[in-house]
Structure formats: structure tokens, C-alpha cells
Coordinates of C-alpha atoms and ligand atoms in Angstrom, one line a residue:
X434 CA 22.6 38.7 90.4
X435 CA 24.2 36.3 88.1
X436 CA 24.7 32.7 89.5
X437 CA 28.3 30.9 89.3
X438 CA 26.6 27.8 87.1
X439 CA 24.3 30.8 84.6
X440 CA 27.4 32.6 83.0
X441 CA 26.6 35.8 81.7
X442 CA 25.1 36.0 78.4
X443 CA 27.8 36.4 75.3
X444 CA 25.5 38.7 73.3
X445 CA 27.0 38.3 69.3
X446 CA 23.5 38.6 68.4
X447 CA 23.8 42.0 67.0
X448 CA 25.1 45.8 68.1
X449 CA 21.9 46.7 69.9
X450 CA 22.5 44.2 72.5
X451 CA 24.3 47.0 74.4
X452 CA 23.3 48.3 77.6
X453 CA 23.4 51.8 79.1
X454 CA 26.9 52.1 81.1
X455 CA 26.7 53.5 84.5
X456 CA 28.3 56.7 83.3
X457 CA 25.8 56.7 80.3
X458 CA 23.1 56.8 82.7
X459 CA 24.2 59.7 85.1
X460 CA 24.8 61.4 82.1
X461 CA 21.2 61.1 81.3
X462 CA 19.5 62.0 84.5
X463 CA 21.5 65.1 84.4
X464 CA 20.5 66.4 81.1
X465 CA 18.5 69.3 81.4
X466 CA 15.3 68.9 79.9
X467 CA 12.3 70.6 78.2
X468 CA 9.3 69.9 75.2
X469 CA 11.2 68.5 72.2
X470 CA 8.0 69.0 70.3
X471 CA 8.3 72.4 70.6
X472 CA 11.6 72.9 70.4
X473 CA 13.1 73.5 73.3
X474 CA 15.0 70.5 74.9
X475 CA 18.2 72.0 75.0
X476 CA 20.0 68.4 75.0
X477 CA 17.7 67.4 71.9
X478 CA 18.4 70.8 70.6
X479 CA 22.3 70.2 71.0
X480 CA 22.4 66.3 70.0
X481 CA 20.9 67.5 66.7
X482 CA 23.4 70.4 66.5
X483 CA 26.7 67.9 66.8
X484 CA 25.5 65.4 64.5
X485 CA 24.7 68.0 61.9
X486 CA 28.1 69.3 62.1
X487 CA 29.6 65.6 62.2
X488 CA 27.6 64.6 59.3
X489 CA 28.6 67.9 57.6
X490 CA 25.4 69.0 57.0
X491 CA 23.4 72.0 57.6
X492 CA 20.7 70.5 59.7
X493 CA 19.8 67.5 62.2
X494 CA 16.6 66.1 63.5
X495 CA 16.5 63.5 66.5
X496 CA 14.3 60.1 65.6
X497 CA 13.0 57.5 68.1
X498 CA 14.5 55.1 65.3
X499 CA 16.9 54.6 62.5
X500 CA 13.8 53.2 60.5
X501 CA 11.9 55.7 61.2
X502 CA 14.5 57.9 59.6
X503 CA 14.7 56.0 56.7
X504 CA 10.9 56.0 55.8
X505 CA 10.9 60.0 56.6
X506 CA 14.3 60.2 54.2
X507 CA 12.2 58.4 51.7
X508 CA 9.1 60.3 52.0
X509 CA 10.6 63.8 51.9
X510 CA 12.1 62.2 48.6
X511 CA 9.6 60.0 47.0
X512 CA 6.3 60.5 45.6
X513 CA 3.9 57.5 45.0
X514 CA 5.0 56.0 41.9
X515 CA 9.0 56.6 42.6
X516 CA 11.7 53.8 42.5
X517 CA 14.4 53.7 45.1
X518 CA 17.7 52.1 43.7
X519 CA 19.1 49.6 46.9
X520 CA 21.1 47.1 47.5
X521 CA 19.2 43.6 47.7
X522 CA 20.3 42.9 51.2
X523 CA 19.6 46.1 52.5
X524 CA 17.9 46.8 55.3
X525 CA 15.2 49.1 53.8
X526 CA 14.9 46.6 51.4
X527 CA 14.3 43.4 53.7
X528 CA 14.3 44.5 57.4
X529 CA 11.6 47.3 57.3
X530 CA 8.4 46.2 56.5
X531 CA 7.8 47.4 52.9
X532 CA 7.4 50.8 54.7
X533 CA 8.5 52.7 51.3
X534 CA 5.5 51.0 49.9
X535 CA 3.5 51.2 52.5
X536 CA 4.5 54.8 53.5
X537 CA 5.7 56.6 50.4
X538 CA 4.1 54.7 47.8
X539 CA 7.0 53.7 46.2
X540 CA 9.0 50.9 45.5
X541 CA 12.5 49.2 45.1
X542 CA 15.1 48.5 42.6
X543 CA 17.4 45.7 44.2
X544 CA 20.7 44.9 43.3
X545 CA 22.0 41.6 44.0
X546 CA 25.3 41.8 46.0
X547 CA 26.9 39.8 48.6
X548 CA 28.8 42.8 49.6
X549 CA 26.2 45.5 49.5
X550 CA 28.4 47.4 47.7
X551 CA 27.3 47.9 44.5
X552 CA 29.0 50.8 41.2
X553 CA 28.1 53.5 39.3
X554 CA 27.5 51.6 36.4
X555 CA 24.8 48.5 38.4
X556 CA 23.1 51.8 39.1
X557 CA 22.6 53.5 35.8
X558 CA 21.4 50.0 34.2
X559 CA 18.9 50.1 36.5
X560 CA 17.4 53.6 35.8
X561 CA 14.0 53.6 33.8
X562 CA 13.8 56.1 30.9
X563 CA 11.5 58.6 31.6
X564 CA 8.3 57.2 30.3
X565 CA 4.5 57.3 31.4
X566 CA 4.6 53.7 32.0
X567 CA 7.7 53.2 34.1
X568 CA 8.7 54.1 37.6
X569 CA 9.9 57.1 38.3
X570 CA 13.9 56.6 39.3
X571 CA 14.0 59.2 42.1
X572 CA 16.9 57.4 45.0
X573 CA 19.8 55.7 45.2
X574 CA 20.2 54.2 49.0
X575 CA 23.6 52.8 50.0
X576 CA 23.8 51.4 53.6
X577 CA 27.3 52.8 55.4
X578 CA 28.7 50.0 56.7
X579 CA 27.1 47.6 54.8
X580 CA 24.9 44.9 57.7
X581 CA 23.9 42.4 55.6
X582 CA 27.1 42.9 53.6
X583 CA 29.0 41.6 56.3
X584 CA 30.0 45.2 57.6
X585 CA 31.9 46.6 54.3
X586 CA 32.5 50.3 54.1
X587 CA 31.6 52.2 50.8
X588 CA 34.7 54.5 49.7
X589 CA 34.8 57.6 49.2
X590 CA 35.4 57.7 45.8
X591 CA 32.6 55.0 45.2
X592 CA 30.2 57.5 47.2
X593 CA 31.6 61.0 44.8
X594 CA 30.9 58.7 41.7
X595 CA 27.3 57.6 42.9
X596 CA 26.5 61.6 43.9
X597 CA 27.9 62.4 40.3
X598 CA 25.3 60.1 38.9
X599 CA 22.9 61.3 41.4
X600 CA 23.3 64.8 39.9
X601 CA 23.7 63.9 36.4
X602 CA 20.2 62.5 36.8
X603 CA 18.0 64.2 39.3
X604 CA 18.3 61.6 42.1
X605 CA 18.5 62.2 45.8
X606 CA 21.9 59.9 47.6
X607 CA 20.4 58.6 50.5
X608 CA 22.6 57.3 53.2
X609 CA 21.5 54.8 55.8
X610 CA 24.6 55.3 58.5
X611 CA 23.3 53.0 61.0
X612 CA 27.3 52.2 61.3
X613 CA 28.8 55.0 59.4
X614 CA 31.0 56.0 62.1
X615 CA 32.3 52.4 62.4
X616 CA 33.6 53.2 58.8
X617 CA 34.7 56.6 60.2
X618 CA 37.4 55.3 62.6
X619 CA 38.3 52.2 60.0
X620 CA 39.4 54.4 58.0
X621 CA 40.4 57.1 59.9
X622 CA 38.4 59.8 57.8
X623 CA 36.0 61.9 59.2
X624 CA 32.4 61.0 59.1
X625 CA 31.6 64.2 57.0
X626 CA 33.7 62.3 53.9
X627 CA 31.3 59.7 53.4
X628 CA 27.8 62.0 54.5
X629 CA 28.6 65.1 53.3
X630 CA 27.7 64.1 49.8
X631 CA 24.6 62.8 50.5
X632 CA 21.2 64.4 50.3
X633 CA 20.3 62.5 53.6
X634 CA 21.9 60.3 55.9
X635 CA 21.5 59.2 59.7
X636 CA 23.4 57.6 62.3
X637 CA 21.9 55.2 64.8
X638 CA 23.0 56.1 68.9
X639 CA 21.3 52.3 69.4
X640 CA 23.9 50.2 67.6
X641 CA 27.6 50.4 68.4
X642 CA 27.6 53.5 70.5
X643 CA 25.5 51.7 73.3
X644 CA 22.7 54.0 73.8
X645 CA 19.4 53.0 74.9
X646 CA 17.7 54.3 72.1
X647 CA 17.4 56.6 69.2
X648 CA 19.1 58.1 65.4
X649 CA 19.5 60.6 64.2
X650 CA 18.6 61.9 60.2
X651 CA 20.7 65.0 58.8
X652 CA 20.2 66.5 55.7
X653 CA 19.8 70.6 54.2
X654 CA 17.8 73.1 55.9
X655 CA 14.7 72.5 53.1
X656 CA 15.2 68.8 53.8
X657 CA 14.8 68.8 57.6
X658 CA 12.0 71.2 57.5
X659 CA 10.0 68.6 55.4
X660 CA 11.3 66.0 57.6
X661 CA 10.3 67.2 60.6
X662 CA 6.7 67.6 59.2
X663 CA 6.8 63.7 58.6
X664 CA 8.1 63.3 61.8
X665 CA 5.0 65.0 63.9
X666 CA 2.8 63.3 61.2
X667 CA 4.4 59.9 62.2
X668 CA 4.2 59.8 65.8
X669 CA 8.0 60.4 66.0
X670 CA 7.5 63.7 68.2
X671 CA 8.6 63.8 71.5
X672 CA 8.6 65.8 74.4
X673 CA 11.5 65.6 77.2
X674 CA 14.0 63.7 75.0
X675 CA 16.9 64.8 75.9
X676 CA 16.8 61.9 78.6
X677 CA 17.5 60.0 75.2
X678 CA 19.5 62.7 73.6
X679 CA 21.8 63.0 76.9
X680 CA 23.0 59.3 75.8
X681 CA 24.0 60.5 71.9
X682 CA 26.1 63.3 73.3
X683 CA 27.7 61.0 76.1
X684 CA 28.3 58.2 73.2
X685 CA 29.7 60.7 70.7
X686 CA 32.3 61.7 73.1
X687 CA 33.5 58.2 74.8
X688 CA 32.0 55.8 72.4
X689 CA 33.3 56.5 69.2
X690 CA 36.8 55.8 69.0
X691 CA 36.8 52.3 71.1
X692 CA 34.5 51.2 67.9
X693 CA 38.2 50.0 67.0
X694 CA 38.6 47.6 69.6
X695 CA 35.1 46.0 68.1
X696 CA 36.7 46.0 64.7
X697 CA 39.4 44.0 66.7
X698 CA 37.8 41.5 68.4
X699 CA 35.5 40.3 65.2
X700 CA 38.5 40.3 63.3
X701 CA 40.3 37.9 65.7
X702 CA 37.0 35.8 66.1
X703 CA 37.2 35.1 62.3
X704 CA 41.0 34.3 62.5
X705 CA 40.9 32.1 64.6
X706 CA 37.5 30.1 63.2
X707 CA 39.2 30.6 59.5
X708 CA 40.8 27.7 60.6
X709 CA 38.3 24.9 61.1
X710 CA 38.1 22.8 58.1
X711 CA 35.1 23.4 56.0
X712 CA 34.2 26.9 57.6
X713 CA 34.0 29.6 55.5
X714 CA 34.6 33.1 57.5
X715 CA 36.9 35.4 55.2
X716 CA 38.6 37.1 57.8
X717 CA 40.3 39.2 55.1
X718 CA 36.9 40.5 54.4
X719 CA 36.0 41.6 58.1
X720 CA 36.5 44.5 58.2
X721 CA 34.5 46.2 60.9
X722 CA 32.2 44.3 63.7
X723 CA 30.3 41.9 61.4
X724 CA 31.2 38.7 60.4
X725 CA 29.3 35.5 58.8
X726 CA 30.1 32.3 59.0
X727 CA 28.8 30.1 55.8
X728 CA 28.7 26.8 57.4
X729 CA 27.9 24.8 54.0
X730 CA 31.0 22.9 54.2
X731 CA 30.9 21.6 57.5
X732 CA 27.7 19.6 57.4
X733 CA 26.4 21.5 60.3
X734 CA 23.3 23.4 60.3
X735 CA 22.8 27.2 61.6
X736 CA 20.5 26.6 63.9
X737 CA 22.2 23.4 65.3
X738 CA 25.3 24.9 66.1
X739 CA 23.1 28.3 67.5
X740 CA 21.4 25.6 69.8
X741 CA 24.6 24.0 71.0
X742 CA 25.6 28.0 71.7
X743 CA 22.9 28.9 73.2
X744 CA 23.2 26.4 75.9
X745 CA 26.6 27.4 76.9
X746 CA 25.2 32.0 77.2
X747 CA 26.3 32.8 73.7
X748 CA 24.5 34.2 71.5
X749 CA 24.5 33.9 67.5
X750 CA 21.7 35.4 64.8
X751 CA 21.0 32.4 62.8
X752 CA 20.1 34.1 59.1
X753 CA 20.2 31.0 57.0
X754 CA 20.2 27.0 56.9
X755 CA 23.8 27.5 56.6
X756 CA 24.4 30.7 57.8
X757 CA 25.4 32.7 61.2
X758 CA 25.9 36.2 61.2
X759 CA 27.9 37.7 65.0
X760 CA 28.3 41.4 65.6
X761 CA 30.8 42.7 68.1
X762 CA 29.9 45.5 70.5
X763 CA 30.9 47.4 73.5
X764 CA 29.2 44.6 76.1
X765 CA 31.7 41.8 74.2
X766 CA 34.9 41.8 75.1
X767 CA 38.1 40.2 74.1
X768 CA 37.9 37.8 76.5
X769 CA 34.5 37.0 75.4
X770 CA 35.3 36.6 71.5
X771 CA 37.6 33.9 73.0
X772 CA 35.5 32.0 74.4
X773 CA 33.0 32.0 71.9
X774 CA 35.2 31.3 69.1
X775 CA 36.6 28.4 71.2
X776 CA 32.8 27.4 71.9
X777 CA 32.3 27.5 67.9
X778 CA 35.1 25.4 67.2
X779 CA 34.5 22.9 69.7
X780 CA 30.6 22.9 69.0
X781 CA 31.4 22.1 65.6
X782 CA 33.6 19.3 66.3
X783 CA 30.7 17.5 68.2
X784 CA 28.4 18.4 65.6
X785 CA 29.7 17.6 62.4
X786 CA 28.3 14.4 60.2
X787 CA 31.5 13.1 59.7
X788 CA 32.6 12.7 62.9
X789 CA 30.2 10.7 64.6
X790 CA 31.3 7.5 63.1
X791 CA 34.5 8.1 65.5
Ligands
PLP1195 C1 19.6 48.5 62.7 C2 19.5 49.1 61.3 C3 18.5 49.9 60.8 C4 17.3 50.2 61.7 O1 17.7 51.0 62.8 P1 16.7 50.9 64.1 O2 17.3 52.0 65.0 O3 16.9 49.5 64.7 O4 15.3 51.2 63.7 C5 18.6 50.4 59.6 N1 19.6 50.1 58.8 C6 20.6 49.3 59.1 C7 21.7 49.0 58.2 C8 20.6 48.7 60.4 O5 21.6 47.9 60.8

């Protein structure tokens, strides 16, 4: 096992570093199994049952991936020639593989903001009057919490003013949840608030709640019927899933509400690097497990200070020259976000330009 002089690995990486707990995996290898692909995994059948009810929505289909339910989201609603209105630093925008393009035949509207939060009115400047020659506007995607964003949660309110639009103009509100219930316990609102609204949405089991793997995409009856078509088409069929499944029903009942003690620890990790001269964290802007550090200031590259990291088992995602992004998870604890803030701090001492002259 691990060796005194190979500490274990601080994972900041991102939310999927999480491994199966030991009560996560008895739970699986007592779920009672059958042929998801033809309906009858019980465990499947009752995963997809919970999260529809969470999500507030009539119907729930289990998904190897939370891509994959974004490209089946997008070609339930798209048709070649459609334009989906995103955020530019979402993840179906950048992270995906141009599989709208590829797979729906449509393409993306982006909207540049740091947050990835973005108003009614960026959207409606971005609709294309309905001409021969233009797109076809057809989805507005918003990403619950925001990744890229640095883990923002979109209101309520913001969400019932983009749905407004959405009706106004014949658009399908498509929610990427891969942290949605992050947002839940933030706020303290049930997931159903922010989902409920929207013509589809998904959570991921693979991020925060520490399964092994999986998502799953909620939406009306009509919706998941089409989806599931996509689904088969897609490869996404399974057959004793509930293996997976077992994991989404264990996470939904213990790993849900100690998303707060993530929220936590990333919001002490940017306290205490907020002050280190020249480091730009925002703490005030942390508001769930996602922070970025914008090390412009310091004279320090990313992927110098992720080196110097590296060497001492912790683990950043380096996602610019100057840029570091750390996600706290259930396999980080407090104890951890202390030593890797005080690794950061003193990594950065060593490192920086200005103080090798002594
Ligand atoms: C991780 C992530 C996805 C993709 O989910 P996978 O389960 O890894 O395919 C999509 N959107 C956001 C915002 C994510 O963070």
C-alpha cells in the first residue's frame, strides 16, 4: 500500500477524481440486477424513477455519461441546421468534441462570460430572425453550476426569465446539471427549482457524488421516449446496470448533503491563498467546489507551480499560461486543502521572479 516517503495523492484535479467508498461498493454488489436494455433492471429502473422526481420531471433515463446526455438532449432538440445558444466556456461548447456538429448537425452561439452566467437580454441579441439563410435558433444551454465559470450557480429567477424567453420564442431550456445539486444544497432549494423549468436537464453520479460512473438525463414523457431511441442508436444501452445504478441511489442518499463540506474546504483554500501578493483567487466569488487561481501577477507560470505540486502528491489542472483551476471533492479533506494551500503558498514563494535575486 502506500509508502511513508509516497504520500497519498492530493487529487484537486477535478470532482471525478473520487473513488467508490467501501459502503458504495457493497451497495453495488447487492443491487439486484436484470437487462437494462429491456427494461427490466429494477435498480436502473428505480435510479431513473428518483432522479425524475428530484429533477421534477415526468421521466428519467440512465446514461453511461453526462456527455452522452448532452448530445442526446441536443439531438432530440436540434435538427441539422439549428443553433444552440451557450455560454463560451461551456462545456458543450469546448469540452465535447464538436459532438452537436458532429452528431446533430448543428452549431453554437457562444457568449463570452467569465462567469458562465449569462441574461435574458445576451440571449435574445443573439437570436437569428427567422430567414432562409440563417440558423435556425432552436436551444438555449446553461451549465448548473457553472465549471468553467468557476462553479457559479444560475438563480432561479435568472432560470424563469430564460424559460420565459424560451417560450416566447419556441426554444427548448437545456440544462447541463453535471453539478446542479451542488447549487441545490448552496442554496438550500430543492433541485426541482432550478430543473423543473427546463425542457431537459441531467445530473452527473461521476462528479461530486463519488460514483464510479454514470448521469442521468430527465426531461417529459415525449422527450425521453425520443431520447431513449438516441440512446440505443448511440451505443448508450446497457444491460445489468444497476451495478452502476446501485452507486446513484447509494450517492443520492449519503452523498448529497456533505457537498457542503466541499463548498467549505474550496472556500477556505481561496481564503487563505487570497492572501499571497499578486494572486488573484476571489474567494468572495467561490461559491461552491471550484476555484481558479489567475496567477498573472505573480510572475509564476501554471504549469511551473503544477510541476512544483506535483512533486509534493498534489494535484492541480493547469488550464492556462496563467491559470489553475482546483475542484474539491469527497476524497479531499480539510486537512488536505491545508496542506495544499500551504504547498501553493510556499511553492510560489520559491518560484516567483522577484525573489531569486534574495
Ligand atoms: C464533467 C462535465 C460534463 C461531462 O460529463 P461526463 O460524465 O464526464 O461525460 C458535462 N458538463 C459539465 C459542466 C461537466 O463538468
Amino acid at each position: 500500500m502506500s509508502m511513508p516517503d509516497h504520500p497519498r495523492l492530493i487529487d484537486l484535479s477535478a470532482d471525478t477524481a473520487t473513488r467508490p467508498s467501501e459502503a458504495m461498493r457493497l451497495a453495488i454488489c447487492a443491487a439486484p440486477v436484470g437487462d437494462e436494455q429491456r427494461g427490466e433492471d429494477p435498480t436502473t429502473l428505480a435510479l431513473e424513477e428518483r432522479v425524475a422526481a428530484l429533477l421534477g420531471q415526468e421521466k428519467a433515463l440512465f446514461l453511461p455519461s453526462g456527455t452522452m446526455a448532452n448530445q442526446i438532449a441536443f439531438l432530440v432538440h436540434c435538427r441539422p441546421g439549428d443553433e444552440i445558444v451557450c455560454a463560451e466556456n461551456a462545456h458543450v461548447f469546448g469540452s465535447e468534441g464538436a459532438g452537436a456538429a458532429v452528431l446533430a448537425g448543428a452549431q453554437f452561439r457562444p457568449i463570452d462570460t467569465a462567469t458562465g452566467i449569462f441574461t435574458v437580454a445576451d440571449v435574445a441579441s443573439r437570436l437569428r430572425a427567422p430567414r432562409h439563410r440563417s440558423p435556425h435558433s432552436r436551444v438555449i444551454a446553461i451549465e448548473q453550476t457553472t465549471n468553467r465559470g468557476g462553479g457559479r450557480i444560475w438563480s432561479e429567477e435568472a432560470i424563469g426569465a430564460l424559460k420565459g424567453l424560451a417560450l416566447e420564442k419556441g426554444l427548448a431550456l437545456h440544462m447541463d446539471g453535471a453539478r446542479l445539486l451542488n447549487a441545490a444544497v448552496v442554496t438550500g432549494l430543492p433541485a426541482a427549482r432550478f430543473a423543473a423549468p427546463c425542457d431537459s436537464v441531467w445530473i452527473d453520479l461521476s462528479k461530486g457524488l463519488g460514483c464510479p460512473v454514470g448521469a442521468v438525463l430527465a426531461g417529459s414523457a415525449g422527450f425521453i421516449e425520443e431520447a431513449l431511441v438516441w440512446k440505443h442508436r448511440l451505443g448508450g444501452a446497457m444491460r445489468q446496470s444497476g451495478i452502476l445504478a446501485a452507486a446513484g441511489l447509494y450517492a443520492l442518499d449519503h452523498n448529497v448533503e456533505r457537498l457542503a463540506e466541499d463548498h467549505d474546504n474550496a472556500r477556505r483554500l481561496a481564503s487563505a491563498l487570497a492572501t499571497v501578493p499578486g494572486l488573484h483567487v476571489q474567494p468572495e466569488g467561490v461559491v461552491t467546489n471550484i476555484l481558479f487561481l489567475d496567477l498573472a501577477g505573480t510572475g509564476v507560470s501554471a504549469s511551473a507551480l503544477a510541476g512544483v505540486l506535483a512533486g509534493e502528491a498534489i494535484r492541480v489542472n493547469v488550464e492556462g499560461q496563467n491559470r489553475i483551476r482546483m475542484v474539491t471533492h469527497l476524497d479531499v479533506s480539510a486537512d488536505d486543502v491545508e496542506v495544499a494551500g500551504s504547498a501553493i503558498i510556499a511553492a510560489l514563494a520559491r518560484l516567483r521572479p522577484d525573489q531569486s535575486g534574495g
